PDB file of C-alpha atoms in Angstrom:
ATOM      1  CA  MET R   1      24.827 -13.815  22.895  1.00  0.00           C
ATOM      2  CA  VAL R   2      21.196 -12.893  22.192  1.00  0.00           C
ATOM      3  CA  ALA R   3      21.953 -12.272  18.511  1.00  0.00           C
ATOM      4  CA  CYS R   4      23.579 -15.690  18.233  1.00  0.00           C
ATOM      5  CA  LEU R   5      20.562 -17.312  19.873  1.00  0.00           C
ATOM      6  CA  LEU R   6      18.186 -15.523  17.500  1.00  0.00           C
ATOM      7  CA  LEU R   7      20.221 -16.652  14.495  1.00  0.00           C
ATOM      8  CA  GLN R   8      20.096 -20.240  15.734  1.00  0.00           C
ATOM      9  CA  ILE R   9      16.322 -20.060  16.220  1.00  0.00           C
ATOM     10  CA  LYS R  10      15.914 -18.589  12.740  1.00  0.00           C
ATOM     11  CA  ALA R  11      18.047 -21.381  11.283  1.00  0.00           C
ATOM     12  CA  LEU R  12      15.897 -23.984  13.050  1.00  0.00           C
ATOM     13  CA  PHE R  13      12.715 -22.456  11.636  1.00  0.00           C
ATOM     14  CA  GLU R  14      14.204 -22.319   8.143  1.00  0.00           C
ATOM     15  CA  ASP R  15      15.324 -25.940   8.346  1.00  0.00           C
ATOM     16  CA  ALA R  16      11.865 -26.985   9.506  1.00  0.00           C
ATOM     17  CA  GLY R  17      10.231 -25.037   6.665  1.00  0.00           C
ATOM     18  CA  ILE R  18       8.276 -22.836   9.055  1.00  0.00           C
ATOM     19  CA  VAL R  19       9.461 -19.532   7.572  1.00  0.00           C
ATOM     20  CA  ASP R  20       6.894 -18.408   5.019  1.00  0.00           C
ATOM     21  CA  GLU R  21       7.668 -15.735   2.446  1.00  0.00           C
ATOM     22  CA  LYS R  22       4.017 -15.406   1.410  1.00  0.00           C
ATOM     23  CA  ALA R  23       3.301 -13.236   4.433  1.00  0.00           C
ATOM     24  CA  GLN R  24       6.185 -10.946   3.515  1.00  0.00           C
ATOM     25  CA  THR R  25       4.838 -10.606  -0.027  1.00  0.00           C
ATOM     26  CA  LEU R  26       1.373  -9.861   1.326  1.00  0.00           C
ATOM     27  CA  VAL R  27       2.764  -7.094   3.530  1.00  0.00           C
ATOM     28  CA  GLU R  28       4.666  -5.626   0.575  1.00  0.00           C
ATOM     29  CA  TYR R  29       1.523  -5.592  -1.572  1.00  0.00           C
ATOM     30  CA  GLY R  30      -0.360  -3.996   1.305  1.00  0.00           C
ATOM     31  CA  LEU R  31       2.230  -1.228   1.553  1.00  0.00           C
ATOM     32  CA  ILE R  32       2.053  -0.607  -2.202  1.00  0.00           C
ATOM     33  CA  LEU R  33      -1.733  -0.440  -1.987  1.00  0.00           C
ATOM     34  CA  LEU R  34      -1.474   2.012   0.912  1.00  0.00           C
ATOM     35  CA  LEU R  35       0.870   4.272  -1.077  1.00  0.00           C
ATOM     36  CA  ILE R  36      -1.491   4.212  -4.064  1.00  0.00           C
ATOM     37  CA  ALA R  37      -4.437   5.068  -1.813  1.00  0.00           C
ATOM     38  CA  ILE R  38      -2.522   7.996  -0.312  1.00  0.00           C
ATOM     39  CA  ALA R  39      -1.660   9.238  -3.819  1.00  0.00           C
ATOM     40  CA  VAL R  40      -5.309   9.002  -4.917  1.00  0.00           C
ATOM     41  CA  VAL R  41      -6.523  10.882  -1.851  1.00  0.00           C
ATOM     42  CA  GLY R  42      -3.886  13.542  -2.459  1.00  0.00           C
ATOM     43  CA  ALA R  43      -4.871  13.897  -6.120  1.00  0.00           C
ATOM     44  CA  VAL R  44      -8.571  14.150  -5.293  1.00  0.00           C
ATOM     45  CA  THR R  45      -7.825  16.726  -2.625  1.00  0.00           C
ATOM     46  CA  ALA R  46      -5.624  18.755  -4.969  1.00  0.00           C
ATOM     47  CA  PHE R  47      -7.813  18.607  -8.089  1.00  0.00           C
ATOM     48  CA  GLY R  48     -11.280  17.957  -6.664  1.00  0.00           C
ATOM     49  CA  GLY R  49     -12.427  21.571  -6.817  1.00  0.00           C
ATOM     50  CA  GLN R  50     -11.232  22.014 -10.384  1.00  0.00           C
ATOM     51  CA  VAL R  51     -12.955  18.835 -11.543  1.00  0.00           C
ATOM     52  CA  ASN R  52     -16.168  19.875  -9.800  1.00  0.00           C
ATOM     53  CA  GLY R  53     -16.055  23.295 -11.503  1.00  0.00           C
ATOM     54  CA  LEU R  54     -15.501  21.683 -14.898  1.00  0.00           C
ATOM     55  CA  TYR R  55     -18.396  19.306 -14.290  1.00  0.00           C
ATOM     56  CA  GLN R  56     -20.679  22.200 -13.342  1.00  0.00           C
ATOM     57  CA  ARG R  57     -19.746  24.087 -16.537  1.00  0.00           C
ATOM     58  CA  VAL R  58     -20.451  21.008 -18.668  1.00  0.00           C
ATOM     59  CA  VAL R  59     -23.834  20.488 -16.991  1.00  0.00           C
ATOM     60  CA  ALA R  60     -24.720  24.176 -17.432  1.00  0.00           C
ATOM     61  CA  ALA R  61     -23.787  24.079 -21.138  1.00  0.00           C
ATOM     62  CA  TRP R  62     -25.770  20.895 -21.794  1.00  0.00           C
ATOM     63  CA  PRO R  63     -28.891  21.634 -23.861  1.00  0.00           C
TER      64      PRO R  63
END
C-alpha cells in the first residue's frame, strides 16, 4: 500500500517535471571527488616519508 502510494507520488512529480537529475549528477561527482581525495591522502601517507627523504638528499647535494 505504501509502496504503491510512493510510486504514484513519484509519477506525479515526474509528470510535473519536478524530478531533477542534475542533483543526482552533482552527488555522483561529489562521490568521485571524495574517492579521489581519499586516494590522494592515502598516497601521501604511504609515500610522504620517502618523498621527504629524497627531497632532503637533493637539497644536500645541491651546490
